[in-house]
PDB file of C-alpha atoms in Angstrom:
ATOM      1  CA  MET A 204      -7.046  20.998 -11.080  1.00 63.00           C
ATOM      2  CA  ASN A 205      -6.538  17.496 -12.438  1.00 86.00           C
ATOM      3  CA  LYS A 206      -7.464  14.535 -10.277  1.00 94.00           C
ATOM      4  CA  ILE A 207      -4.618  13.327  -8.076  1.00 96.00           C
ATOM      5  CA  LYS A 208      -3.870   9.645  -8.468  1.00 97.00           C
ATOM      6  CA  LEU A 209      -4.400   7.773  -5.205  1.00 98.00           C
ATOM      7  CA  MET A 210      -3.108   4.451  -3.880  1.00 98.00           C
ATOM      8  CA  SER A 211      -5.118   3.649  -0.765  1.00 97.00           C
ATOM      9  CA  HIS A 212      -4.121   1.110   1.857  1.00 94.00           C
ATOM     10  CA  LEU A 213      -6.459  -1.445   3.436  1.00 95.00           C
ATOM     11  CA  VAL A 214      -5.786  -4.200   5.943  1.00 96.00           C
ATOM     12  CA  ALA A 215      -7.439  -7.365   4.639  1.00 97.00           C
ATOM     13  CA  GLY A 216     -10.295  -8.445   6.881  1.00 96.00           C
ATOM     14  CA  TYR A 217     -10.321  -5.366   9.126  1.00 96.00           C
ATOM     15  CA  PRO A 218     -12.448  -5.140  11.144  1.00 95.00           C
ATOM     16  CA  THR A 219     -14.404  -7.844   9.297  1.00 96.00           C
ATOM     17  CA  ASP A 220     -14.283  -8.966   5.681  1.00 96.00           C
ATOM     18  CA  GLU A 221     -17.706  -7.416   5.122  1.00 96.00           C
ATOM     19  CA  LEU A 222     -16.723  -4.001   6.485  1.00 97.00           C
ATOM     20  CA  ALA A 223     -13.385  -4.131   4.702  1.00 97.00           C
ATOM     21  CA  LEU A 224     -15.258  -4.718   1.453  1.00 97.00           C
ATOM     22  CA  THR A 225     -17.524  -1.786   2.305  1.00 98.00           C
ATOM     23  CA  ALA A 226     -14.406   0.364   2.746  1.00 98.00           C
ATOM     24  CA  ALA A 227     -12.897  -0.881  -0.527  1.00 98.00           C
ATOM     25  CA  ARG A 228     -16.055   0.034  -2.421  1.00 98.00           C
ATOM     26  CA  ALA A 229     -16.053   3.491  -0.814  1.00 98.00           C
ATOM     27  CA  LEU A 230     -12.402   4.039  -1.713  1.00 98.00           C
ATOM     28  CA  ILE A 231     -13.056   3.192  -5.349  1.00 98.00           C
ATOM     29  CA  ARG A 232     -16.129   5.439  -5.461  1.00 97.00           C
ATOM     30  CA  GLY A 233     -13.998   8.180  -3.925  1.00 97.00           C
ATOM     31  CA  GLY A 234     -11.447   7.959  -6.706  1.00 97.00           C
ATOM     32  CA  ALA A 235      -8.803   5.482  -5.528  1.00 97.00           C
ATOM     33  CA  ASP A 236      -6.910   4.193  -8.560  1.00 97.00           C
ATOM     34  CA  ILE A 237      -4.948   1.494  -6.743  1.00 98.00           C
ATOM     35  CA  LEU A 238      -5.808  -0.584  -3.689  1.00 98.00           C
ATOM     36  CA  GLU A 239      -2.786  -1.591  -1.622  1.00 97.00           C
ATOM     37  CA  ILE A 240      -4.099  -4.493   0.441  1.00 97.00           C
ATOM     38  CA  GLN A 241      -2.050  -5.617   3.418  1.00 95.00           C
ATOM     39  CA  LEU A 242      -2.010  -9.174   4.660  1.00 95.00           C
ATOM     40  CA  PRO A 243      -2.077  -8.903   8.462  1.00 90.00           C
ATOM     41  CA  PHE A 244       1.262  -9.668  10.071  1.00 84.00           C
ATOM     42  CA  SER A 245       2.178 -10.138  13.715  1.00 80.00           C
ATOM     43  CA  ASP A 246       5.455  -8.199  13.788  1.00 71.00           C
ATOM     44  CA  PRO A 247       5.368  -5.389  11.228  1.00 60.00           C
ATOM     45  CA  SER A 248       8.456  -3.198  10.979  1.00 58.00           C
ATOM     46  CA  ALA A 249       7.062  -0.183   9.140  1.00 57.00           C
ATOM     47  CA  ASP A 250       3.465   0.144  10.345  1.00 61.00           C
ATOM     48  CA  GLY A 251       2.279   2.755  12.820  1.00 70.00           C
ATOM     49  CA  PRO A 252      -0.127   2.148  15.718  1.00 81.00           C
ATOM     50  CA  ALA A 253      -3.348   2.303  13.679  1.00 83.00           C
ATOM     51  CA  ILE A 254      -2.274  -0.366  11.209  1.00 86.00           C
ATOM     52  CA  GLN A 255      -0.506  -2.482  13.836  1.00 85.00           C
ATOM     53  CA  THR A 256      -3.673  -2.554  15.940  1.00 88.00           C
ATOM     54  CA  ALA A 257      -5.796  -3.428  12.920  1.00 90.00           C
ATOM     55  CA  CYS A 258      -3.481  -6.317  12.043  1.00 89.00           C
ATOM     56  CA  THR A 259      -3.596  -7.607  15.612  1.00 90.00           C
ATOM     57  CA  LYS A 260      -7.399  -7.520  15.706  1.00 93.00           C
ATOM     58  CA  VAL A 261      -7.648  -9.486  12.460  1.00 94.00           C
ATOM     59  CA  LEU A 262      -5.063 -12.074  13.522  1.00 93.00           C
ATOM     60  CA  GLU A 263      -6.941 -12.594  16.787  1.00 94.00           C
ATOM     61  CA  ARG A 264      -9.783 -14.001  14.674  1.00 93.00           C
ATOM     62  CA  GLY A 265      -7.460 -16.710  13.360  1.00 94.00           C
ATOM     63  CA  TYR A 266      -7.132 -14.969   9.985  1.00 95.00           C
ATOM     64  CA  ARG A 267      -4.709 -16.715   7.630  1.00 94.00           C
ATOM     65  CA  THR A 268      -2.910 -15.834   4.421  1.00 94.00           C
ATOM     66  CA  SER A 269      -5.506 -17.813   2.477  1.00 95.00           C
ATOM     67  CA  ASP A 270      -8.276 -15.664   4.000  1.00 96.00           C
ATOM     68  CA  GLY A 271      -6.477 -12.516   2.874  1.00 97.00           C
ATOM     69  CA  LEU A 272      -6.054 -13.871  -0.644  1.00 97.00           C
ATOM     70  CA  ASN A 273      -9.755 -14.789  -0.742  1.00 97.00           C
ATOM     71  CA  PHE A 274     -10.562 -11.219   0.321  1.00 97.00           C
ATOM     72  CA  ILE A 275      -8.439  -9.872  -2.535  1.00 98.00           C
ATOM     73  CA  ALA A 276     -10.140 -12.252  -4.944  1.00 98.00           C
ATOM     74  CA  ALA A 277     -13.550 -10.898  -3.910  1.00 97.00           C
ATOM     75  CA  ILE A 278     -12.469  -7.302  -4.577  1.00 97.00           C
ATOM     76  CA  HIS A 279     -10.889  -8.221  -7.904  1.00 98.00           C
ATOM     77  CA  SER A 280     -14.062 -10.047  -8.952  1.00 98.00           C
ATOM     78  CA  GLU A 281     -16.185  -6.981  -8.202  1.00 97.00           C
ATOM     79  CA  PHE A 282     -13.714  -4.396  -9.538  1.00 97.00           C
ATOM     80  CA  PRO A 283     -11.587  -6.116 -12.201  1.00 97.00           C
ATOM     81  CA  GLN A 284     -10.381  -2.798 -13.624  1.00 96.00           C
ATOM     82  CA  THR A 285      -8.945  -1.578 -10.304  1.00 97.00           C
ATOM     83  CA  THR A 286      -5.243  -2.266  -9.801  1.00 98.00           C
ATOM     84  CA  ILE A 287      -4.515  -4.266  -6.649  1.00 98.00           C
ATOM     85  CA  TYR A 288      -1.118  -4.438  -4.982  1.00 98.00           C
ATOM     86  CA  LEU A 289      -0.394  -6.813  -2.128  1.00 98.00           C
ATOM     87  CA  MET A 290       1.625  -5.463   0.789  1.00 96.00           C
ATOM     88  CA  SER A 291       3.115  -7.777   3.382  1.00 93.00           C
ATOM     89  CA  TYR A 292       6.377  -8.822   5.002  1.00 92.00           C
ATOM     90  CA  GLY A 293       9.070 -11.202   3.880  1.00 91.00           C
ATOM     91  CA  SER A 294       8.341 -14.165   6.124  1.00 90.00           C
ATOM     92  CA  LEU A 295       4.768 -14.528   4.844  1.00 92.00           C
ATOM     93  CA  VAL A 296       6.109 -14.653   1.298  1.00 94.00           C
ATOM     94  CA  TYR A 297       9.221 -16.738   1.984  1.00 92.00           C
ATOM     95  CA  THR A 298       7.694 -19.417   4.218  1.00 91.00           C
ATOM     96  CA  PRO A 299       5.423 -21.031   1.575  1.00 91.00           C
ATOM     97  CA  GLY A 300       8.040 -20.370  -1.119  1.00 94.00           C
ATOM     98  CA  VAL A 301       8.359 -17.115  -3.044  1.00 96.00           C
ATOM     99  CA  ALA A 302       7.433 -18.635  -6.395  1.00 96.00           C
ATOM    100  CA  ASP A 303       4.347 -20.364  -4.998  1.00 97.00           C
ATOM    101  CA  PHE A 304       3.220 -17.284  -3.107  1.00 97.00           C
ATOM    102  CA  CYS A 305       3.540 -15.097  -6.211  1.00 97.00           C
ATOM    103  CA  ARG A 306       1.594 -17.621  -8.280  1.00 98.00           C
ATOM    104  CA  ARG A 307      -1.235 -17.632  -5.723  1.00 97.00           C
ATOM    105  CA  ALA A 308      -1.261 -13.828  -5.537  1.00 98.00           C
ATOM    106  CA  ALA A 309      -1.438 -13.452  -9.298  1.00 98.00           C
ATOM    107  CA  GLU A 310      -4.303 -15.955  -9.480  1.00 98.00           C
ATOM    108  CA  VAL A 311      -6.487 -13.756  -7.243  1.00 98.00           C
ATOM    109  CA  GLY A 312      -5.810 -10.583  -9.233  1.00 98.00           C
ATOM    110  CA  VAL A 313      -2.728  -9.017  -7.645  1.00 98.00           C
ATOM    111  CA  LYS A 314      -0.668  -6.886 -10.048  1.00 98.00           C
ATOM    112  CA  GLY A 315       2.227  -5.937  -7.801  1.00 98.00           C
ATOM    113  CA  MET A 316       3.975  -6.813  -4.548  1.00 98.00           C
ATOM    114  CA  ILE A 317       5.212  -4.391  -1.878  1.00 97.00           C
ATOM    115  CA  ILE A 318       7.391  -6.218   0.667  1.00 95.00           C
ATOM    116  CA  PRO A 319       9.274  -3.534   2.655  1.00 92.00           C
ATOM    117  CA  ASP A 320      11.680  -5.843   4.464  1.00 90.00           C
ATOM    118  CA  LEU A 321      12.997  -7.613   1.354  1.00 92.00           C
ATOM    119  CA  PRO A 322      15.868  -5.452   0.007  1.00 93.00           C
ATOM    120  CA  PHE A 323      15.690  -4.793  -3.714  1.00 94.00           C
ATOM    121  CA  ASP A 324      19.050  -6.470  -4.368  1.00 93.00           C
ATOM    122  CA  TYR A 325      18.559  -9.448  -2.005  1.00 91.00           C
ATOM    123  CA  ASP A 326      14.897 -10.194  -2.557  1.00 93.00           C
ATOM    124  CA  GLU A 327      14.885 -14.014  -2.380  1.00 92.00           C
ATOM    125  CA  GLY A 328      13.773 -14.186  -6.016  1.00 95.00           C
ATOM    126  CA  LEU A 329      10.735 -11.938  -5.567  1.00 97.00           C
ATOM    127  CA  THR A 330      11.353  -9.741  -8.625  1.00 97.00           C
ATOM    128  CA  ALA A 331      11.833 -12.749 -10.888  1.00 97.00           C
ATOM    129  CA  SER A 332       8.784 -14.561  -9.486  1.00 97.00           C
ATOM    130  CA  CYS A 333       6.647 -11.461  -9.904  1.00 98.00           C
ATOM    131  CA  LYS A 334       7.731 -11.117 -13.519  1.00 97.00           C
ATOM    132  CA  ALA A 335       7.040 -14.796 -14.191  1.00 98.00           C
ATOM    133  CA  ASN A 336       3.471 -14.281 -12.965  1.00 97.00           C
ATOM    134  CA  GLY A 337       2.688 -11.005 -14.731  1.00 98.00           C
ATOM    135  CA  MET A 338       3.231  -8.835 -11.666  1.00 98.00           C
ATOM    136  CA  VAL A 339       5.767  -6.210 -10.624  1.00 98.00           C
ATOM    137  CA  ASN A 340       7.888  -6.061  -7.502  1.00 98.00           C
ATOM    138  CA  ILE A 341       7.725  -2.541  -6.045  1.00 98.00           C
ATOM    139  CA  PRO A 342      10.746  -1.956  -3.793  1.00 97.00           C
ATOM    140  CA  VAL A 343      10.747   0.637  -1.036  1.00 95.00           C
ATOM    141  CA  ALA A 344      13.097   3.636  -0.956  1.00 95.00           C
ATOM    142  CA  ALA A 345      13.680   5.525   2.296  1.00 92.00           C
ATOM    143  CA  PRO A 346      15.395   8.836   3.099  1.00 91.00           C
ATOM    144  CA  SER A 347      17.757   6.936   5.402  1.00 91.00           C
ATOM    145  CA  MET A 348      19.378   5.190   2.425  1.00 93.00           C
ATOM    146  CA  SER A 349      22.911   6.245   1.552  1.00 95.00           C
ATOM    147  CA  THR A 350      23.292   8.327  -1.599  1.00 94.00           C
ATOM    148  CA  GLU A 351      25.027   5.426  -3.328  1.00 96.00           C
ATOM    149  CA  ARG A 352      22.395   2.860  -2.424  1.00 96.00           C
ATOM    150  CA  LEU A 353      19.518   5.136  -3.361  1.00 97.00           C
ATOM    151  CA  SER A 354      21.131   5.763  -6.735  1.00 97.00           C
ATOM    152  CA  LYS A 355      21.616   2.010  -7.230  1.00 97.00           C
ATOM    153  CA  LEU A 356      17.911   1.420  -6.567  1.00 98.00           C
ATOM    154  CA  ALA A 357      16.828   4.320  -8.760  1.00 97.00           C
ATOM    155  CA  HIS A 358      18.808   2.911 -11.695  1.00 98.00           C
ATOM    156  CA  ALA A 359      17.937  -0.762 -11.152  1.00 97.00           C
ATOM    157  CA  GLY A 360      15.177  -0.729 -13.762  1.00 96.00           C
ATOM    158  CA  PHE A 361      12.113  -1.194 -11.555  1.00 98.00           C
ATOM    159  CA  PRO A 362       8.916   0.106 -13.220  1.00 98.00           C
ATOM    160  CA  TYR A 363       7.729   1.506  -9.869  1.00 98.00           C
ATOM    161  CA  ILE A 364       9.343   2.415  -6.566  1.00 98.00           C
ATOM    162  CA  TYR A 365       7.503   3.135  -3.326  1.00 97.00           C
ATOM    163  CA  ALA A 366       9.105   6.155  -1.669  1.00 95.00           C
ATOM    164  CA  ALA A 367       8.635   6.327   2.092  1.00 91.00           C
ATOM    165  CA  LEU A 368       8.662  10.055   2.655  1.00 86.00           C
ATOM    166  CA  ARG A 369      10.381   9.861   6.016  1.00 64.00           C
ATOM    167  CA  THR A 370      12.066   7.359   8.287  1.00 54.00           C
ATOM    168  CA  GLY A 371      10.248   5.527  11.079  1.00 45.00           C
ATOM    169  CA  ILE A 372       6.715   4.159  10.959  1.00 45.00           C
ATOM    170  CA  THR A 373       3.547   5.139   9.153  1.00 46.00           C
ATOM    171  CA  GLY A 374       0.741   7.192  10.616  1.00 40.00           C
ATOM    172  CA  SER A 375       2.290  10.429  11.866  1.00 46.00           C
ATOM    173  CA  ASP A 376       1.870  13.554   9.781  1.00 53.00           C
ATOM    174  CA  THR A 377       4.566  14.159   7.198  1.00 58.00           C
ATOM    175  CA  LYS A 378       5.765  17.625   6.239  1.00 72.00           C
ATOM    176  CA  ILE A 379       6.212  18.030   2.501  1.00 80.00           C
ATOM    177  CA  ASP A 380       9.249  20.295   2.196  1.00 85.00           C
ATOM    178  CA  ASP A 381      12.189  20.880  -0.150  1.00 88.00           C
ATOM    179  CA  ALA A 382      14.051  17.906   1.322  1.00 88.00           C
ATOM    180  CA  THR A 383      11.060  15.648   0.566  1.00 89.00           C
ATOM    181  CA  LEU A 384      10.832  16.832  -3.025  1.00 90.00           C
ATOM    182  CA  SER A 385      14.606  16.466  -3.495  1.00 93.00           C
ATOM    183  CA  PHE A 386      14.411  12.897  -2.206  1.00 94.00           C
ATOM    184  CA  LEU A 387      11.597  12.088  -4.634  1.00 95.00           C
ATOM    185  CA  GLN A 388      13.613  13.504  -7.508  1.00 95.00           C
ATOM    186  CA  LYS A 389      16.532  11.220  -6.611  1.00 96.00           C
ATOM    187  CA  VAL A 390      14.219   8.191  -6.442  1.00 97.00           C
ATOM    188  CA  SER A 391      12.850   8.919  -9.910  1.00 96.00           C
ATOM    189  CA  GLU A 392      16.105   9.850 -11.634  1.00 96.00           C
ATOM    190  CA  GLY A 393      16.511   6.405 -13.195  1.00 96.00           C
ATOM    191  CA  GLY A 394      13.103   6.550 -14.867  1.00 97.00           C
ATOM    192  CA  SER A 395      11.013   4.572 -12.364  1.00 98.00           C
ATOM    193  CA  LYS A 396       7.556   5.884 -11.564  1.00 98.00           C
ATOM    194  CA  VAL A 397       7.278   6.775  -7.891  1.00 98.00           C
ATOM    195  CA  TYR A 398       4.534   6.224  -5.358  1.00 97.00           C
ATOM    196  CA  GLY A 399       4.928   8.556  -2.385  1.00 94.00           C
ATOM    197  CA  GLY A 400       3.501   7.893   1.055  1.00 90.00           C
ATOM    198  CA  PHE A 401       3.932   7.726   4.858  1.00 86.00           C
ATOM    199  CA  GLY A 402       1.797  10.089   6.896  1.00 83.00           C
ATOM    200  CA  ILE A 403      -0.356  11.500   4.080  1.00 91.00           C
ATOM    201  CA  SER A 404      -3.781  12.381   5.450  1.00 92.00           C
ATOM    202  CA  THR A 405      -4.918  15.699   3.953  1.00 93.00           C
ATOM    203  CA  GLY A 406      -5.707  17.199   0.604  1.00 94.00           C
ATOM    204  CA  VAL A 407      -3.100  19.906   1.241  1.00 92.00           C
ATOM    205  CA  GLN A 408      -0.350  17.280   1.545  1.00 92.00           C
ATOM    206  CA  ALA A 409      -1.642  15.456  -1.524  1.00 94.00           C
ATOM    207  CA  LYS A 410      -1.532  18.618  -3.643  1.00 93.00           C
ATOM    208  CA  ALA A 411       2.006  19.380  -2.451  1.00 91.00           C
ATOM    209  CA  LEU A 412       3.119  15.930  -3.575  1.00 93.00           C
ATOM    210  CA  ALA A 413       1.067  15.455  -6.718  1.00 93.00           C
ATOM    211  CA  ASP A 414       3.505  16.863  -9.275  1.00 93.00           C
ATOM    212  CA  SER A 415       6.406  14.779  -7.937  1.00 94.00           C
ATOM    213  CA  VAL A 416       4.847  11.297  -7.865  1.00 96.00           C
ATOM    214  CA  GLU A 417       2.902   8.858  -9.999  1.00 97.00           C
ATOM    215  CA  ALA A 418       0.425   8.502  -7.120  1.00 97.00           C
ATOM    216  CA  ILE A 419       0.147   9.514  -3.502  1.00 96.00           C
ATOM    217  CA  VAL A 420      -0.214   6.734  -0.940  1.00 96.00           C
ATOM    218  CA  ALA A 421      -2.505   7.001   2.089  1.00 94.00           C
ATOM    219  CA  GLY A 422      -3.116   4.279   4.622  1.00 89.00           C
ATOM    220  CA  SER A 423      -3.328   5.053   8.325  1.00 90.00           C
ATOM    221  CA  VAL A 424      -5.839   7.834   7.714  1.00 94.00           C
ATOM    222  CA  PHE A 425      -8.297   5.314   6.265  1.00 96.00           C
ATOM    223  CA  VAL A 426      -7.607   2.698   8.932  1.00 94.00           C
ATOM    224  CA  ARG A 427      -8.362   5.307  11.619  1.00 94.00           C
ATOM    225  CA  ILE A 428     -11.672   6.187   9.947  1.00 96.00           C
ATOM    226  CA  ILE A 429     -12.608   2.512   9.673  1.00 96.00           C
ATOM    227  CA  THR A 430     -11.749   1.979  13.347  1.00 95.00           C
ATOM    228  CA  GLU A 431     -13.793   4.977  14.441  1.00 95.00           C
ATOM    229  CA  MET A 432     -16.817   4.207  12.249  1.00 95.00           C
ATOM    230  CA  GLN A 433     -16.900   0.407  12.379  1.00 95.00           C
ATOM    231  CA  GLY A 434     -20.144   0.397  14.357  1.00 94.00           C
ATOM    232  CA  ASP A 435     -22.046   2.015  11.479  1.00 96.00           C
ATOM    233  CA  ALA A 436     -21.345   0.710   7.975  1.00 97.00           C
ATOM    234  CA  GLU A 437     -23.133   3.604   6.270  1.00 97.00           C
ATOM    235  CA  LYS A 438     -21.160   6.257   8.144  1.00 97.00           C
ATOM    236  CA  LEU A 439     -17.947   4.333   7.513  1.00 97.00           C
ATOM    237  CA  SER A 440     -18.650   4.227   3.794  1.00 98.00           C
ATOM    238  CA  THR A 441     -19.502   7.929   3.628  1.00 98.00           C
ATOM    239  CA  ALA A 442     -16.430   9.011   5.615  1.00 98.00           C
ATOM    240  CA  VAL A 443     -13.992   6.826   3.669  1.00 98.00           C
ATOM    241  CA  GLU A 444     -15.341   8.035   0.334  1.00 98.00           C
ATOM    242  CA  ALA A 445     -15.165  11.675   1.463  1.00 98.00           C
ATOM    243  CA  LYS A 446     -11.540  11.338   2.569  1.00 98.00           C
ATOM    244  CA  ALA A 447     -10.596   9.643  -0.702  1.00 98.00           C
ATOM    245  CA  ARG A 448     -12.215  12.477  -2.637  1.00 97.00           C
ATOM    246  CA  GLU A 449     -10.310  15.022  -0.563  1.00 97.00           C
ATOM    247  CA  LEU A 450      -6.995  13.315  -1.243  1.00 97.00           C
ATOM    248  CA  CYS A 451      -7.788  13.019  -4.960  1.00 96.00           C
ATOM    249  CA  GLY A 452      -8.587  16.745  -5.107  1.00 92.00           C
ATOM    250  CA  MET A 453     -12.172  15.993  -6.067  1.00 87.00           C
ATOM    251  CA  CYS A 454     -13.921  18.045  -3.396  1.00 72.00           C
TER     252      CYS A 454
END
């Protein structure tokens, strides 16, 4: 079987910058093609308990947007060939100014932005600012969208769309069934490449999705491993790499 393309999610600075870097290295060794790095946010709308808790712990240290961008810069410096996407929420992008934020993100090596609470057709200039800085805006599609709105997004000309495989928050297991695959087909019908995630934690799920997406997306599963293993960097590294290999179909 061919390797499954993996986008893996990390919370910048969790539980420390050093251990987060250890996890990033393990993910890349395990086969992750894309790192989706989240800037911690105090009131996330799409994150499940594991990621919410991780964000809270990092923010309690006084972590700022500039710290997260420095963390991304360190990863990009070490792994310049690995694609990095930045995931966050609209207020962190809008407050300093969308154009300025996108410029800063591009300077540290970000290639794409995933901002779930900025609608694709009212994005405060995010798509244009991404393009001006050599990045892509990756809007989020959800099964709760109306047929008309989903079709509008699918045909809007975005290179990539992030498909949330179910409604609600991340972290819980997602069943890959005919309805899921039908949804993914609708998301891709305009020619956009699709990243599929929300609740992906096993190789079985990854294989069920692989033929319908550009890459599978896994996040909470890695955050839970990091939380559990944070007292032992070597065990953390081994466990994260093993899970990445499982999801990539490499073990």
